Short mmCIF file of C-alpha atoms in Angstrom, two decimals:
data_model
loop_
_atom_site.label_atom_id
_atom_site.label_comp_id
_atom_site.label_asym_id
_atom_site.label_seq_id
_atom_site.Cartn_x
_atom_site.Cartn_y
_atom_site.Cartn_z
CA MET A 66 150.18 38.86 151.99
CA LYS A 67 150.39 37.51 155.48
CA LYS A 68 152.54 34.43 155.93
CA LEU A 69 151.02 31.68 158.04
CA GLU A 70 152.63 28.95 160.07
CA GLY A 71 151.28 25.47 159.39
CA ARG A 72 147.65 24.99 158.47
CA ALA A 73 145.03 27.71 158.69
CA ARG A 74 142.47 24.97 159.28
CA GLU A 75 142.47 21.22 159.04
CA MET A 76 142.74 20.30 155.38
CA GLN A 77 143.09 16.92 153.74
CA LEU A 78 144.07 15.99 150.22
CA VAL A 79 141.54 13.30 149.30
CA SER A 80 142.73 12.44 145.79
CA ILE A 81 144.60 13.53 142.68
CA ASN A 82 142.57 12.90 139.52
CA VAL A 83 143.42 12.85 135.81
CA GLY A 84 141.64 12.08 132.57
CA LYS A 85 142.18 12.37 128.84
CA PRO A 86 139.68 13.67 126.27
CA GLN A 87 137.15 11.17 124.98
CA THR A 88 134.14 11.32 122.67
CA VAL A 89 130.72 10.57 124.17
CA MET A 90 127.13 10.93 122.98
CA HIS A 91 124.97 13.69 124.48
CA ASN A 92 121.50 14.55 123.22
CA GLY A 93 122.19 12.65 120.03
CA LYS A 94 125.45 14.46 119.31
CA GLU A 95 129.11 13.57 119.74
CA VAL A 96 130.83 15.60 122.44
CA SER A 97 134.57 15.67 123.09
CA THR A 98 135.28 16.05 126.79
CA ALA A 99 137.90 15.28 129.43
CA ILE A 100 135.54 15.75 132.37
CA TRP A 101 135.87 12.09 133.34
CA LYS A 102 138.68 12.25 135.90
CA TYR A 103 139.85 9.28 137.97
CA PRO A 104 142.03 9.07 141.10
CA VAL A 105 145.64 8.01 140.67
CA THR A 106 147.79 6.60 143.45
CA ASP A 107 151.19 7.45 142.02
CA ARG A 108 152.84 10.87 142.09
CA ARG A 109 152.48 13.08 139.03
CA PHE A 110 154.47 16.06 137.76
CA LEU A 111 152.61 19.36 137.74
CA ASP A 112 153.98 21.75 135.14
CA TRP A 113 152.91 25.33 134.41
CA GLU A 114 149.75 24.40 132.51
CA GLN A 115 148.59 20.94 133.52
CA LEU A 116 149.16 17.74 135.43
CA ASP A 117 150.99 14.81 133.83
CA GLY A 118 148.46 12.35 132.46
CA ASP A 119 145.67 14.90 132.32
CA GLY A 120 144.16 16.61 129.29
CA GLN A 121 141.54 19.08 128.08
CA ALA A 122 139.22 18.74 125.12
CA ASP A 123 138.82 22.47 124.49
CA ARG A 124 141.83 24.58 125.40
CA ARG A 125 139.88 27.79 124.84
CA PHE A 126 138.05 27.24 128.11
CA HIS A 127 140.05 24.66 130.05
CA GLY A 128 143.69 24.33 131.04
CA GLY A 129 146.38 26.94 130.59
CA LYS A 130 148.42 28.85 133.11
CA ASP A 131 145.52 30.26 135.13
CA LYS A 132 143.64 26.95 135.05
CA ALA A 133 146.39 24.42 135.56
CA LEU A 134 144.45 22.64 138.31
CA MET A 135 140.75 22.45 139.09
CA VAL A 136 139.99 21.87 142.78
CA TYR A 137 136.71 20.66 144.29
CA SER A 138 135.67 20.16 147.89
CA TYR A 139 134.74 16.66 149.01
CA ASP A 140 132.67 18.40 151.69
CA HIS A 141 130.03 19.00 148.99
CA TYR A 142 129.81 15.38 147.90
CA SER A 143 127.18 14.26 150.42
CA PHE A 144 124.91 17.12 149.35
CA TRP A 145 125.24 16.18 145.69
CA GLU A 146 124.76 12.48 146.31
CA GLU A 147 121.45 13.20 148.01
CA LYS A 148 120.44 15.79 145.42
CA LEU A 149 121.34 13.68 142.40
CA GLY A 150 120.43 10.30 143.85
CA GLN A 151 123.71 8.68 142.94
CA GLU A 152 126.99 7.70 144.57
CA LEU A 153 129.90 9.85 143.50
CA ALA A 154 133.60 9.03 143.51
CA PRO A 155 136.38 11.66 143.76
CA GLY A 156 136.84 13.36 140.41
CA ALA A 157 133.10 13.30 139.64
CA PHE A 158 133.05 17.06 139.02
CA GLY A 159 136.00 16.97 136.66
CA GLU A 160 138.42 18.17 139.31
CA ASN A 161 142.13 17.38 139.40
CA VAL A 162 142.33 17.79 143.15
CA THR A 163 139.68 16.69 145.64
CA VAL A 164 140.07 18.16 149.13
CA ARG A 165 138.40 18.21 152.54
CA GLY A 166 138.29 21.23 154.82
CA LEU A 167 138.54 23.78 152.03
CA ASP A 168 135.75 25.22 149.91
CA GLU A 169 134.50 28.31 148.09
CA SER A 170 133.61 30.15 151.30
CA THR A 171 137.05 29.74 152.89
CA VAL A 172 139.42 30.14 149.96
CA SER A 173 140.26 33.56 148.51
CA ILE A 174 141.70 34.62 145.18
CA GLY A 175 145.46 34.85 145.66
CA ASP A 176 145.74 32.26 148.45
CA ILE A 177 148.95 30.25 148.05
CA PHE A 178 149.33 26.58 148.96
CA GLN A 179 152.09 24.01 149.16
CA LEU A 180 150.95 20.98 147.18
CA GLY A 181 153.59 18.29 147.26
CA GLU A 182 156.71 19.82 145.74
CA ALA A 183 154.65 22.42 143.86
CA VAL A 184 153.41 25.83 144.96
CA VAL A 185 149.98 26.83 143.64
CA GLN A 186 147.73 29.89 143.87
CA VAL A 187 143.94 30.30 143.66
CA SER A 188 143.14 32.19 140.45
CA GLN A 189 139.37 32.13 139.84
CA PRO A 190 136.10 30.26 140.41
CA ARG A 191 135.32 27.37 138.12
CA GLN A 192 132.59 28.42 135.70
CA PRO A 193 130.32 25.42 135.11
CA CYS A 194 129.50 24.36 131.56
CA PHE A 195 127.16 21.83 129.98
CA LYS A 196 129.77 19.08 130.21
CA LEU A 197 128.80 18.65 133.85
CA ASP A 198 125.37 17.70 132.50
CA VAL A 199 127.10 15.14 130.30
CA ARG A 200 129.17 13.71 133.14
CA LEU A 201 126.36 13.49 135.71
CA GLN A 202 123.55 12.67 133.26
CA ARG A 203 121.50 15.73 134.14
CA SER A 204 120.12 18.69 132.23
CA ASP A 205 120.35 21.22 135.05
CA MET A 206 123.81 20.99 136.57
CA VAL A 207 124.91 24.44 135.39
CA SER A 208 121.94 26.10 137.10
CA LEU A 209 122.36 23.96 140.22
CA ILE A 210 126.02 24.92 140.51
CA GLN A 211 125.12 28.59 140.13
CA GLN A 212 122.34 28.31 142.71
CA THR A 213 124.45 26.54 145.32
CA GLY A 214 127.77 28.28 144.64
CA TYR A 215 129.47 24.88 144.84
CA SER A 216 131.58 25.64 141.80
CA GLY A 217 135.08 24.58 142.72
CA PHE A 218 138.00 26.79 141.76
CA TYR A 219 141.13 26.94 139.65
CA MET A 220 144.77 27.25 140.65
CA ARG A 221 147.80 28.52 138.75
CA VAL A 222 151.28 27.10 139.32
CA LEU A 223 153.94 29.29 140.95
CA GLU A 224 156.47 26.47 141.31
CA THR A 225 156.35 23.19 139.41
CA GLY A 226 156.96 19.82 141.01
CA MET A 227 155.66 16.36 141.84
CA ILE A 228 152.29 16.09 143.58
CA GLY A 229 150.51 13.11 145.06
CA GLN A 230 147.74 12.12 147.45
CA ASP A 231 150.34 11.10 150.04
CA MET A 232 152.21 14.43 149.91
CA GLU A 233 152.04 17.65 151.89
CA PHE A 234 149.13 20.05 151.39
CA ARG A 235 149.04 23.26 153.42
CA LEU A 236 148.33 26.95 153.24
CA LEU A 237 151.44 29.09 152.83
CA GLU A 238 150.02 32.60 152.42
CA LYS A 239 146.52 33.98 152.91
CA SER A 240 145.48 36.79 150.57
CA SER A 241 144.93 40.11 152.31
CA HIS A 242 142.08 40.96 149.87
CA ASN A 243 139.71 38.37 151.38
CA VAL A 244 137.78 38.11 148.11
CA THR A 245 136.51 34.56 148.39
CA VAL A 246 135.40 32.35 145.55
CA ALA A 247 131.94 32.28 147.16
CA PHE A 248 131.81 36.09 147.09
CA ILE A 249 132.62 36.18 143.37
CA ASN A 250 129.98 33.52 142.66
CA GLN A 251 127.40 35.54 144.59
CA ILE A 252 128.14 38.68 142.60
CA LYS A 253 128.45 36.88 139.27
CA TYR A 254 125.18 34.99 139.47
CA HIS A 255 122.94 36.66 142.07
CA LYS A 256 123.92 40.26 142.77
CA LYS A 257 124.89 41.27 139.26
CA ASP A 258 124.28 45.01 139.75
CA ASN A 259 126.50 45.45 142.81
CA LEU A 260 129.06 47.71 141.13
CA GLU A 261 131.02 48.36 144.32
CA ALA A 262 131.54 44.61 144.76
CA ILE A 263 132.54 44.23 141.12
CA ARG A 264 135.20 46.92 141.52
CA ARG A 265 136.46 45.18 144.65
CA ILE A 266 136.81 41.91 142.77
CA LEU A 267 138.55 43.49 139.79
CA ALA A 268 141.04 45.22 142.11
CA VAL A 269 142.51 41.82 143.03
CA LYS A 270 145.54 41.54 140.77
CA GLU A 271 145.74 37.77 141.25
CA LEU A 272 142.33 37.30 139.60
CA ALA A 273 142.70 35.45 136.28
CA ASP A 274 142.43 37.57 133.13
CA SER A 275 139.74 35.33 131.65
CA CYS A 276 137.48 36.09 134.61
CA ARG A 277 137.59 39.87 134.10
CA PRO A 278 135.76 40.77 130.83
CA SER A 279 132.24 39.76 131.93
CA LEU A 280 132.63 41.74 135.15
CA GLU A 281 134.20 44.76 133.44
CA LYS A 282 131.32 44.84 130.98
CA ARG A 283 128.85 45.37 133.83
CA LEU A 284 130.63 48.58 134.78
CA THR A 285 129.96 50.06 131.34
CA THR A 286 126.33 49.03 130.78
#
């Protein structure tokens, strides 16, 4: 990896968001979800698997070492507000970290960032699930996320520490693979038969294990 001095581009940490699991009604059924995340103004400790004060309702699909933080770009918010016809506050997409100046097209798997005292690394795209429908009171959010590619992405923790909205956020190392989150989304949802691209993605050792099986399966079918 190539080490970089300072910021690769102007980035801003908009907010740090946390939320605990709660039970809500959706289509006449009870659903346990922690997708309601709200900004906090104090500093929080980020350990290997999650942020202090945060939680996940289903640990099979959320949280863990490769999904310690979910990041979403505030640059997408104006698009979604117009599309959905509602005002959205940071954390509306269930993200722990809301940022400006960084999105799926500019961040690559393996990129390393300084976030407060912690050091974090991009591990995989966020795969949308029906709980976004629950949170935003829609029935089509999963398909809209797939169409737009505005998925957000996960980070693993390389060094634990305190993080906060008022703390440093900068790129430390840019991955030499240049496999962006947007590229993976394009192959995963739109160019599913591009085997060369799938092999390129799977060759990135920093890609989370949970992201591999569905891609590997395409190489054998």
